[in-house]
Tab-separated table of C-alpha atoms and ligand atoms in Angstrom:
chain	number	residue	atom	x	y	z
A	1	UNK	CA	14.520	7.708	11.135
A	2	UNK	CA	13.787	4.359	9.548
A	3	UNK	CA	16.686	1.896	9.352
A	4	UNK	CA	17.198	-1.334	7.438
A	5	UNK	CA	19.110	-4.173	9.029
A	6	UNK	CA	20.093	-6.833	6.515
A	7	UNK	CA	22.566	-8.959	8.490
A	8	UNK	CA	20.232	-11.958	8.228
A	9	UNK	CA	20.468	-11.807	4.437
A	10	UNK	CA	24.193	-12.498	4.501
A	11	UNK	CA	25.883	-15.892	4.221
A	12	UNK	CA	28.244	-15.055	7.070
A	13	UNK	CA	25.169	-15.072	9.349
A	14	UNK	CA	22.717	-17.553	7.829
A	15	UNK	CA	25.020	-19.789	5.838
A	16	UNK	CA	24.906	-20.758	2.158
A	17	UNK	CA	21.362	-19.475	1.539
A	18	UNK	CA	22.579	-15.960	2.217
A	19	UNK	CA	24.159	-13.484	-0.123
A	20	UNK	CA	27.599	-11.929	0.171
A	21	UNK	CA	29.550	-8.747	-0.440
A	22	UNK	CA	30.684	-9.970	-3.834
A	23	UNK	CA	27.064	-10.198	-5.004
A	24	UNK	CA	26.332	-6.758	-3.552
A	25	UNK	CA	29.327	-5.485	-5.547
A	26	UNK	CA	27.564	-6.559	-8.752
A	27	UNK	CA	24.722	-4.229	-7.780
A	28	UNK	CA	27.122	-1.384	-7.146
A	29	UNK	CA	28.154	-1.539	-10.768
A	30	UNK	CA	24.556	-1.230	-12.013
A	31	UNK	CA	23.303	1.333	-9.526
A	32	UNK	CA	24.717	4.658	-10.828
A	33	UNK	CA	22.891	4.476	-14.161
A	34	UNK	CA	19.558	3.550	-12.566
A	35	UNK	CA	20.103	6.158	-9.886
A	36	UNK	CA	20.665	8.839	-12.512
A	37	UNK	CA	17.276	7.939	-14.023
A	38	UNK	CA	15.459	7.969	-10.691
A	39	UNK	CA	16.982	11.051	-9.187
A	40	UNK	CA	17.002	12.907	-12.505
A	41	UNK	CA	13.343	11.881	-12.986
A	42	UNK	CA	14.259	10.851	-16.502
A	43	UNK	CA	10.885	9.188	-17.033
A	44	UNK	CA	7.563	10.959	-16.555
A	45	UNK	CA	6.401	8.272	-14.160
A	46	UNK	CA	9.146	9.224	-11.722
A	47	UNK	CA	7.198	12.364	-10.901
A	48	UNK	CA	6.232	10.718	-7.610
A	49	UNK	CA	9.722	11.706	-6.443
A	50	UNK	CA	8.571	15.328	-6.501
A	51	UNK	CA	5.479	14.801	-4.339
A	52	UNK	CA	7.172	15.727	-1.050
A	53	UNK	CA	7.553	19.273	-2.422
A	54	UNK	CA	3.911	19.834	-3.321
A	55	UNK	CA	1.809	22.648	-1.969
A	56	UNK	CA	-0.784	21.241	0.425
A	57	UNK	CA	-2.931	24.388	0.690
A	58	UNK	CA	-5.851	23.084	-1.393
A	59	UNK	CA	-5.854	19.654	0.251
A	60	UNK	CA	-5.877	21.329	3.658
A	61	UNK	CA	-8.661	23.671	2.664
A	62	UNK	CA	-10.856	20.846	1.356
A	63	UNK	CA	-9.983	18.628	4.325
A	64	UNK	CA	-11.159	21.429	6.621
A	65	UNK	CA	-14.372	21.831	4.635
A	66	UNK	CA	-15.116	18.105	4.843
A	67	UNK	CA	-14.491	18.083	8.580
A	68	UNK	CA	-16.735	21.089	9.020
A	69	UNK	CA	-19.654	19.894	6.961
A	70	UNK	CA	-19.692	16.083	7.015
A	71	UNK	CA	-20.472	13.246	9.360
A	72	UNK	CA	-19.146	10.731	6.856
A	73	UNK	CA	-16.454	10.657	4.199
A	74	UNK	CA	-16.960	8.008	1.531
A	75	UNK	CA	-13.992	7.302	-0.681
A	76	UNK	CA	-14.606	5.583	-4.015
A	77	UNK	CA	-11.569	4.198	-5.826
A	78	UNK	CA	-9.702	0.960	-6.408
A	79	UNK	CA	-6.110	-0.285	-6.613
A	80	UNK	CA	-3.704	2.567	-6.047
A	81	UNK	CA	-6.649	4.901	-5.547
A	82	UNK	CA	-7.838	3.052	-2.438
A	83	UNK	CA	-4.997	1.043	-0.898
A	84	UNK	CA	-2.852	4.047	-0.006
A	85	UNK	CA	-5.683	5.976	1.676
A	86	UNK	CA	-6.660	2.816	3.586
A	87	UNK	CA	-3.065	2.365	4.776
A	88	UNK	CA	-3.077	5.968	6.035
A	89	UNK	CA	-6.402	5.513	7.816
A	90	UNK	CA	-5.553	2.240	9.538
A	91	UNK	CA	-2.065	3.325	10.603
A	92	UNK	CA	-2.919	6.780	11.885
A	93	UNK	CA	-6.464	6.453	13.177
A	94	UNK	CA	-7.157	2.917	14.383
A	95	UNK	CA	-10.817	2.107	15.113
A	96	UNK	CA	-11.538	5.463	13.536
A	97	UNK	CA	-15.265	5.066	13.064
A	98	UNK	CA	-15.832	4.128	16.698
A	99	UNK	CA	-14.104	7.252	17.947
A	100	UNK	CA	-14.172	10.016	15.356
A	101	UNK	CA	-16.290	12.076	13.006
A	102	UNK	CA	-16.388	12.219	10.034
A	103	UNK	CA	-16.551	8.472	9.841
A	104	UNK	CA	-14.596	7.095	6.894
A	105	UNK	CA	-15.741	4.434	4.441
A	106	UNK	CA	-13.641	3.151	1.571
A	107	UNK	CA	-15.623	1.426	-1.135
A	108	UNK	CA	-13.240	-0.182	-3.604
A	109	UNK	CA	-14.588	-3.572	-4.521
A	110	UNK	CA	-17.873	-3.595	-6.402
A	111	UNK	CA	-19.497	-5.863	-3.881
A	112	UNK	CA	-23.167	-4.817	-3.710
A	113	UNK	CA	-23.517	-6.001	-0.113
A	114	UNK	CA	-20.752	-3.668	1.032
A	115	UNK	CA	-22.418	-0.730	-0.648
A	116	UNK	CA	-25.756	-1.671	0.891
A	117	UNK	CA	-24.142	-1.732	4.341
A	118	UNK	CA	-22.424	1.612	3.838
A	119	UNK	CA	-25.574	3.276	2.527
A	120	UNK	CA	-27.543	1.884	5.421
A	121	UNK	CA	-25.367	3.696	7.966
A	122	UNK	CA	-24.576	7.050	6.344
A	123	UNK	CA	-26.780	10.091	5.999
A	124	UNK	CA	-26.018	11.195	2.435
A	125	UNK	CA	-26.996	14.754	3.222
A	126	UNK	CA	-24.066	14.881	5.642
A	127	UNK	CA	-21.657	12.766	3.579
A	128	UNK	CA	-18.805	13.889	1.348
A	129	UNK	CA	-17.984	11.476	-1.452
A	130	UNK	CA	-14.393	11.544	-2.647
A	131	UNK	CA	-14.268	9.792	-5.997
A	132	UNK	CA	-10.700	8.983	-6.972
A	133	UNK	CA	-9.684	7.802	-10.406
A	134	UNK	CA	-6.591	8.888	-12.279
A	135	UNK	CA	-7.892	7.627	-15.611
A	136	UNK	CA	-11.505	8.457	-14.879
A	137	UNK	CA	-12.548	5.289	-16.669
A	138	UNK	CA	-12.132	2.452	-14.155
A	139	UNK	CA	-15.345	0.419	-14.269
A	140	UNK	CA	-15.552	-0.325	-10.537
A	141	UNK	CA	-15.106	3.304	-9.517
A	142	UNK	CA	-17.365	4.595	-12.288
A	143	UNK	CA	-20.161	2.226	-11.221
A	144	UNK	CA	-19.941	3.302	-7.571
A	145	UNK	CA	-19.803	6.948	-8.596
A	146	UNK	CA	-22.878	6.639	-10.834
A	147	UNK	CA	-24.871	5.002	-8.052
A	148	UNK	CA	-23.737	7.546	-5.466
A	149	UNK	CA	-24.512	10.452	-7.792
A	150	UNK	CA	-28.016	9.137	-8.341
A	151	UNK	CA	-28.559	8.466	-4.628
A	152	UNK	CA	-27.183	11.870	-3.723
A	153	UNK	CA	-29.494	13.594	-6.198
A	154	UNK	CA	-32.412	11.822	-4.533
A	155	UNK	CA	-31.150	12.824	-1.107
A	156	UNK	CA	-30.167	16.460	-1.617
A	157	UNK	CA	-31.382	17.402	-5.103
A	158	UNK	CA	-29.574	20.290	-6.753
A	159	UNK	CA	-26.923	20.440	-4.014
A	160	UNK	CA	-25.569	17.022	-5.007
A	161	UNK	CA	-22.407	18.291	-6.714
A	162	UNK	CA	-21.363	20.091	-3.541
A	163	UNK	CA	-21.167	16.729	-1.768
A	164	UNK	CA	-18.515	15.364	-4.161
A	165	UNK	CA	-14.792	15.887	-4.451
A	166	UNK	CA	-13.225	14.366	-7.559
A	167	UNK	CA	-9.544	13.479	-7.405
A	168	UNK	CA	-8.394	12.886	-10.958
A	169	UNK	CA	-6.245	13.944	-13.885
A	170	UNK	CA	-6.074	17.757	-13.999
A	171	UNK	CA	-7.100	17.963	-17.644
A	172	UNK	CA	-8.478	14.790	-19.163
A	173	UNK	CA	-10.766	11.799	-18.607
A	174	UNK	CA	-14.449	11.162	-17.955
A	175	UNK	CA	-14.287	12.006	-14.278
A	176	UNK	CA	-12.610	15.340	-15.003
A	177	UNK	CA	-15.323	16.167	-17.524
A	178	UNK	CA	-18.197	15.197	-15.235
A	179	UNK	CA	-16.667	17.081	-12.306
A	180	UNK	CA	-16.119	20.222	-14.359
A	181	UNK	CA	-19.536	20.032	-16.024
A	182	UNK	CA	-21.268	19.803	-12.638
A	183	UNK	CA	-19.017	22.179	-10.737
A	184	UNK	CA	-17.660	19.622	-8.283
A	185	UNK	CA	-14.631	20.421	-6.163
A	186	UNK	CA	-11.550	18.702	-7.548
A	187	UNK	CA	-7.996	17.780	-6.647
A	188	UNK	CA	-5.339	16.843	-9.198
A	189	UNK	CA	-3.401	13.636	-9.768
A	190	UNK	CA	-0.660	15.014	-11.966
A	191	UNK	CA	0.128	13.306	-15.272
A	192	UNK	CA	3.283	11.487	-14.205
A	193	UNK	CA	1.856	10.021	-10.992
A	194	UNK	CA	0.845	6.380	-11.451
A	195	UNK	CA	-1.974	4.957	-9.321
A	196	UNK	CA	0.192	2.829	-7.070
A	197	UNK	CA	2.725	5.633	-6.624
A	198	UNK	CA	0.018	8.156	-5.732
A	199	UNK	CA	-0.491	7.804	-1.981
A	200	UNK	CA	1.486	10.971	-1.252
A	201	UNK	CA	-0.528	12.957	-3.822
A	202	UNK	CA	-4.008	14.321	-2.981
A	203	UNK	CA	-5.163	10.668	-3.252
A	204	UNK	CA	-3.856	9.939	0.258
A	205	UNK	CA	-3.406	13.460	1.571
A	206	UNK	CA	-7.056	14.495	1.536
A	207	UNK	CA	-8.036	11.502	3.636
A	208	UNK	CA	-5.168	12.328	6.013
A	209	UNK	CA	-6.519	15.840	6.504
A	210	UNK	CA	-10.073	14.552	6.916
A	211	UNK	CA	-8.980	12.292	9.792
A	212	UNK	CA	-7.104	15.182	11.405
A	213	UNK	CA	-3.565	14.272	10.309
A	214	UNK	CA	-1.283	17.031	9.065
A	215	UNK	CA	-0.488	15.935	5.513
A	216	UNK	CA	2.725	17.961	5.634
A	217	UNK	CA	4.085	15.500	8.189
A	218	UNK	CA	3.647	12.643	5.708
A	219	UNK	CA	5.505	14.714	3.121
A	220	UNK	CA	8.224	15.709	5.584
A	221	UNK	CA	8.947	12.035	6.290
A	222	UNK	CA	8.932	11.260	2.575
A	223	UNK	CA	11.314	14.153	1.881
A	224	UNK	CA	13.695	12.840	4.520
A	225	UNK	CA	13.670	9.386	2.911
A	226	UNK	CA	14.136	10.879	-0.553
A	227	UNK	CA	17.132	12.792	0.677
A	228	UNK	CA	18.650	9.630	2.211
A	229	UNK	CA	18.095	7.879	-1.111
A	230	UNK	CA	19.767	10.603	-3.109
A	231	UNK	CA	23.058	8.701	-3.158
A	232	UNK	CA	24.055	6.043	-5.669
A	233	UNK	CA	26.092	4.299	-2.973
A	234	UNK	CA	23.889	1.278	-2.318
A	235	UNK	CA	25.512	0.807	1.083
A	236	UNK	CA	24.087	4.155	2.191
A	237	UNK	CA	20.785	4.020	0.319
A	238	UNK	CA	18.261	1.936	2.317
A	239	UNK	CA	15.683	1.663	-0.485
A	240	UNK	CA	18.226	0.501	-3.047
A	241	UNK	CA	19.687	-1.985	-0.583
A	242	UNK	CA	16.251	-3.425	0.195
A	243	UNK	CA	15.289	-3.738	-3.485
A	244	UNK	CA	18.761	-4.893	-4.488
A	245	UNK	CA	18.868	-7.695	-1.922
A	246	UNK	CA	15.435	-8.953	-2.928
A	247	UNK	CA	16.569	-8.888	-6.540
A	248	UNK	CA	19.701	-10.908	-5.732
A	249	UNK	CA	17.698	-13.472	-3.779
A	250	UNK	CA	15.254	-13.779	-6.639
A	251	UNK	CA	17.699	-14.161	-9.512
A	252	UNK	CA	20.506	-16.017	-7.721
A	253	UNK	CA	18.604	-18.152	-5.233
A	254	UNK	CA	15.176	-18.556	-6.794
A	255	UNK	CA	13.421	-16.949	-3.833
A	256	UNK	CA	10.050	-16.132	-5.372
A	257	UNK	CA	7.996	-14.990	-2.408
A	258	UNK	CA	8.415	-11.633	-0.727
A	259	UNK	CA	6.776	-11.511	2.707
A	260	UNK	CA	6.269	-8.227	4.536
A	261	UNK	CA	5.422	-8.657	8.207
A	262	UNK	CA	5.002	-5.552	10.330
A	263	UNK	CA	4.604	-6.188	14.049
A	264	UNK	CA	1.753	-3.708	14.355
A	265	UNK	CA	-1.925	-4.025	13.525
A	266	UNK	CA	-1.884	-0.460	12.237
A	267	UNK	CA	0.587	-1.401	9.512
A	268	UNK	CA	-1.365	-4.384	8.172
A	269	UNK	CA	-2.758	-2.238	5.394
A	270	UNK	CA	0.659	-0.814	4.650
A	271	UNK	CA	1.517	-4.428	3.783
A	272	UNK	CA	-1.520	-4.620	1.508
A	273	UNK	CA	-0.533	-1.359	-0.165
A	274	UNK	CA	3.051	-2.554	-0.585
A	275	UNK	CA	1.917	-5.843	-2.104
A	276	UNK	CA	-0.006	-4.062	-4.838
A	277	UNK	CA	2.902	-1.728	-5.501
A	278	UNK	CA	5.331	-4.628	-5.766
A	279	UNK	CA	3.092	-7.046	-7.687
A	280	UNK	CA	1.693	-4.672	-10.283
A	281	UNK	CA	5.026	-2.946	-10.798
A	282	UNK	CA	7.304	-5.954	-11.047
A	283	UNK	CA	5.265	-8.928	-12.247
A	284	UNK	CA	6.187	-8.776	-15.925
A	285	UNK	CA	7.955	-10.623	-18.733
A	286	UNK	CA	7.822	-13.856	-16.754
A	287	UNK	CA	9.707	-12.169	-13.909
A	288	UNK	CA	8.685	-11.080	-10.439
A	289	UNK	CA	8.390	-12.173	-6.852
A	290	UNK	CA	5.005	-12.816	-5.272
A	291	UNK	CA	4.451	-10.429	-2.352
A	292	UNK	CA	2.635	-11.688	0.705
A	293	UNK	CA	0.997	-9.277	3.163
A	294	UNK	CA	1.372	-10.444	6.689
A	295	UNK	CA	1.161	-9.154	10.247
A	296	UNK	CA	2.957	-10.187	13.431
A	297	UNK	CA	2.479	-11.731	15.851
A	298	UNK	CA	-0.755	-13.029	14.304
A	299	UNK	CA	0.906	-14.862	11.424
A	300	UNK	CA	3.338	-16.653	13.706
A	301	UNK	CA	0.263	-18.731	14.491
A	302	UNK	CA	-0.736	-19.071	10.870
A	303	UNK	CA	2.145	-18.816	8.361
A	304	UNK	CA	5.369	-19.267	10.323
A	305	UNK	CA	5.338	-23.069	10.134
A	306	UNK	CA	5.370	-22.815	6.332
A	307	UNK	CA	8.133	-20.237	6.315
A	308	UNK	CA	10.281	-22.363	8.635
A	309	UNK	CA	9.777	-25.822	7.184
A	310	UNK	CA	8.079	-25.331	3.825
A	311	UNK	CA	9.834	-24.617	0.526
A	312	UNK	CA	12.863	-22.337	0.811
A	313	UNK	CA	11.450	-19.833	-1.646
A	314	UNK	CA	10.822	-16.787	0.557
A	315	UNK	CA	12.459	-13.667	1.834
A	316	UNK	CA	10.800	-12.253	4.945
A	317	UNK	CA	10.989	-8.569	5.821
A	318	UNK	CA	10.025	-7.633	9.353
A	319	UNK	CA	8.909	-4.180	10.398
A	320	UNK	CA	9.897	-3.592	14.000
A	321	UNK	CA	8.291	-0.702	15.855
A	322	UNK	CA	10.421	1.196	18.386
A	323	UNK	CA	7.724	2.949	20.402
A	324	UNK	CA	4.100	1.832	20.244
A	325	UNK	CA	2.820	4.975	21.909
A	326	UNK	CA	0.777	2.873	24.349
A	327	UNK	CA	1.622	0.099	26.726
A	328	UNK	CA	0.326	-2.220	29.427
A	329	UNK	CA	2.117	-4.012	32.193
A	330	UNK	CA	0.902	-7.563	32.487
A	331	UNK	CA	-0.461	-7.749	36.041
A	332	UNK	CA	0.495	-10.157	38.788
A	333	UNK	CA	-2.572	-12.341	38.638
A	334	UNK	CA	-2.916	-16.137	38.669
A	335	UNK	CA	0.523	-16.225	40.290
A	336	UNK	CA	0.146	-19.858	41.289
A	337	UNK	CA	0.047	-20.883	37.597
A	338	UNK	CA	3.626	-21.197	36.361
A	339	UNK	CA	2.555	-21.390	32.722
A	340	UNK	CA	1.322	-17.786	32.776
A	341	UNK	CA	2.988	-16.144	35.791
A	342	UNK	CA	6.301	-15.688	33.923
A	343	UNK	CA	4.515	-12.946	31.930
A	344	UNK	CA	3.637	-10.893	35.015
A	345	UNK	CA	5.497	-7.618	35.328
A	346	UNK	CA	6.468	-7.519	31.656
A	347	UNK	CA	5.031	-4.987	29.279
A	348	UNK	CA	2.986	-5.898	26.197
A	349	UNK	CA	5.494	-4.000	24.036
A	350	UNK	CA	8.246	-6.212	25.472
A	351	UNK	CA	6.316	-9.316	24.500
A	352	UNK	CA	5.591	-8.228	20.925
A	353	UNK	CA	9.227	-7.157	20.448
A	354	UNK	CA	10.482	-10.437	21.881
A	355	UNK	CA	8.231	-12.329	19.497
A	356	UNK	CA	9.472	-10.318	16.543
A	357	UNK	CA	13.127	-10.878	17.446
A	358	UNK	CA	12.511	-14.570	18.077
A	359	UNK	CA	10.982	-14.931	14.629
A	360	UNK	CA	13.932	-13.215	12.959
A	361	UNK	CA	16.313	-15.436	14.832
A	362	UNK	CA	14.492	-18.705	14.223
A	363	UNK	CA	14.325	-18.019	10.499
A	364	UNK	CA	17.993	-17.044	10.398
A	365	UNK	CA	18.967	-20.153	12.376
A	366	UNK	CA	17.243	-22.287	9.740
A	367	UNK	CA	19.096	-20.409	7.012
A	368	UNK	CA	16.096	-18.418	5.794
A	369	UNK	CA	17.012	-14.926	4.585
A	370	UNK	CA	15.218	-12.088	6.334
A	371	UNK	CA	15.716	-8.432	7.014
A	372	UNK	CA	14.274	-5.856	9.359
A	373	UNK	CA	13.036	-2.355	8.864
A	374	UNK	CA	13.009	-0.555	12.179
A	375	UNK	CA	10.613	2.336	12.445
A	376	UNK	CA	10.794	4.485	15.597
A	377	UNK	CA	7.014	4.962	15.893
A	378	UNK	CA	3.803	4.839	13.897
A	379	UNK	CA	3.002	8.420	13.033
A	380	UNK	CA	2.549	10.512	9.905
A	381	UNK	CA	6.227	11.350	9.576
A	382	UNK	CA	7.391	7.741	9.693
A	383	UNK	CA	4.532	6.545	7.520
A	384	UNK	CA	5.657	9.087	4.908
A	385	UNK	CA	9.170	7.673	5.185
A	386	UNK	CA	7.874	4.139	4.692
A	387	UNK	CA	5.782	5.053	1.646
A	388	UNK	CA	8.687	6.790	-0.041
A	389	UNK	CA	11.099	3.984	0.907
A	390	UNK	CA	8.946	1.295	-0.690
A	391	UNK	CA	8.193	3.372	-3.784
A	392	UNK	CA	11.853	4.102	-4.457
A	393	UNK	CA	12.777	0.475	-3.716
A	394	UNK	CA	10.152	-0.817	-6.149
A	395	UNK	CA	11.128	1.547	-8.957
A	396	UNK	CA	14.798	0.684	-8.415
A	397	UNK	CA	14.128	-3.074	-8.425
A	398	UNK	CA	12.090	-2.835	-11.626
A	399	UNK	CA	14.825	-0.934	-13.410
A	400	UNK	CA	17.372	-3.459	-12.096
A	401	UNK	CA	15.218	-6.245	-13.520
A	402	UNK	CA	15.098	-4.479	-16.864
A	403	UNK	CA	11.325	-4.133	-16.846
A	404	UNK	CA	9.001	-1.134	-16.798
A	405	UNK	CA	7.804	-0.778	-13.180
A	406	UNK	CA	5.170	1.786	-14.087
A	407	UNK	CA	2.776	0.038	-16.467
A	408	UNK	CA	0.343	-2.876	-16.043
A	409	UNK	CA	-0.343	-4.322	-19.506
A	410	UNK	CA	-1.351	-7.679	-18.025
A	411	UNK	CA	-4.607	-6.338	-16.596
A	412	UNK	CA	-5.959	-5.085	-19.924
A	413	UNK	CA	-7.290	-8.395	-21.247
A	414	UNK	CA	-9.526	-8.924	-18.236
A	415	UNK	CA	-10.818	-5.349	-18.445
A	416	UNK	CA	-11.636	-5.857	-22.130
A	417	UNK	CA	-13.621	-9.041	-21.446
A	418	UNK	CA	-15.576	-7.157	-18.788
A	419	UNK	CA	-16.244	-4.293	-21.203
A	420	UNK	CA	-17.519	-6.862	-23.702
A	421	UNK	CA	-19.844	-8.469	-21.173
A	422	UNK	CA	-21.127	-5.101	-19.986
A	423	UNK	CA	-21.863	-3.996	-23.572
A	424	UNK	CA	-19.259	-1.266	-23.986
A	425	UNK	CA	-19.080	0.034	-27.562
A	426	UNK	CA	-16.256	-1.499	-29.586
A	427	UNK	CA	-15.931	-4.649	-27.452
A	428	UNK	CA	-18.372	-6.993	-29.220
A	429	UNK	CA	-15.576	-9.361	-30.250
A	430	UNK	CA	-14.584	-9.718	-26.611
A	431	UNK	CA	-18.158	-10.549	-25.631
A	432	UNK	CA	-18.270	-13.232	-28.338
A	433	UNK	CA	-14.997	-14.668	-27.048
A	434	UNK	CA	-16.492	-14.927	-23.570
A	435	UNK	CA	-19.637	-16.587	-24.884
A	436	UNK	CA	-17.586	-19.129	-26.828
A	437	UNK	CA	-15.444	-19.878	-23.782
A	438	UNK	CA	-18.595	-20.435	-21.704
A	439	UNK	CA	-19.864	-22.996	-24.230
A	440	UNK	CA	-16.504	-24.744	-24.520
A	441	UNK	CA	-16.263	-25.095	-20.780
A	442	UNK	CA	-19.806	-26.225	-20.093
A	443	UNK	CA	-19.979	-29.798	-18.882
A	444	UNK	CA	-16.747	-29.710	-16.931
A	445	UNK	CA	-18.570	-29.443	-13.669
A	446	UNK	CA	-18.514	-31.716	-10.673
B	501	LIG	O1	-1.581	1.288	-9.777
B	501	LIG	C1	-2.367	1.434	-10.699
B	501	LIG	O2	-2.090	2.111	-11.693
B	501	LIG	C2	-3.725	0.821	-10.626
B	501	LIG	O3	-3.855	-0.026	-9.534
B	501	LIG	C3	-4.773	1.911	-10.535
B	501	LIG	O4	-4.572	2.661	-9.375
B	501	LIG	C4	-6.183	1.316	-10.518
B	501	LIG	O5	-6.366	0.498	-11.640
B	501	LIG	C5	-7.224	2.427	-10.529
B	501	LIG	O6	-7.012	3.269	-11.606
B	501	LIG	P1	-7.683	4.689	-11.675
B	501	LIG	O7	-7.111	5.528	-10.603
B	501	LIG	O8	-7.324	5.188	-13.031
B	501	LIG	O9	-9.154	4.489	-11.515
């Protein structure tokens, strides 16, 4: 079971930069109303709270089919449609492509070089393409899909549709229409599931099954977290406490940067996933806290100096791992060298844990607020717990901030300019705006 230790957020431990019970009391007053919304799923977008109860039969069936008939699994999607699956892959099957089949490729960015590299190593005739788009209209995913469809037709002709699985809205959108028209296999992203809250839907579960992970374990962990978060007592609700403390630090102490630093390579992409969830959900109305995805111990040798002696604008959350599931004892070699011989006889897990604790302590000693999520081990169950924890925490924080944590109006303008430049019908005015801006800015070049 995941636990949250927030002692280093409190003024009694870190001094005046910390928060106190009185401030936490102010949250207690606001929590019941927000809790009633979340737990009562009073908004459609809170449907992600129901995902732990879903039937996994279809995902398991398709996962089995992919494993049986494919050497490669190519996932097309972006944002919430790619970051969650990548977090699952990296946490639960490290170095996957060196050890396992089907190999997994996630093509999210529309970088042509990446696609060239992927296409140069896969045999399309033995590849399943999972195209994921809730809306079915995201330009990046659509472009990749169109290219892959064309390439697949060239490779396998009339059997092309059989090599695709479309994960999309059950009833509407371009992807749904294309998939139905061509008889592709499909999986649903139900109406109320937003992209960044979708990892525990078929978006992340199919990939889990393809890499040999029982998707029910992810859901079991998520269900456990949901049940722990079914209280409006913030002192007993780890997700509310996490979100609430970050909120207090942001509004009362101007802490604008939210660092997540797991001490595990496998959780690096969980950080990336969390950063999108937090940024896109909460960066609105001039409010928000910039998330920073980190990994320990690596960033002790990259970012820690800034966190210790730079501006006091951050809150750092550590993820400590109880059991790594592997270990090495550092051997008794070079014993005559004092500078390294002190390590001999210790285990690598001891060293990484000591480094994590030292970082917590040094930050606290300098008065920098930090907290620690302790996760017993990195497996599907605990990953499910983590996903659900961060999703509930983000929704709670957004509602506390008085913003809508489920939309992303700020990304529309950029999409519209792109539509204009790419000649989409109805976006001529946007293209003209771009052309004018290009002229106005010409000459400012060094
Ligand atoms: O969280 C979100 O809603 C976004 O990041 C989407 O996941 C992303 O824009 C992709 O959208 P779609 O799944 O509709 O292609």
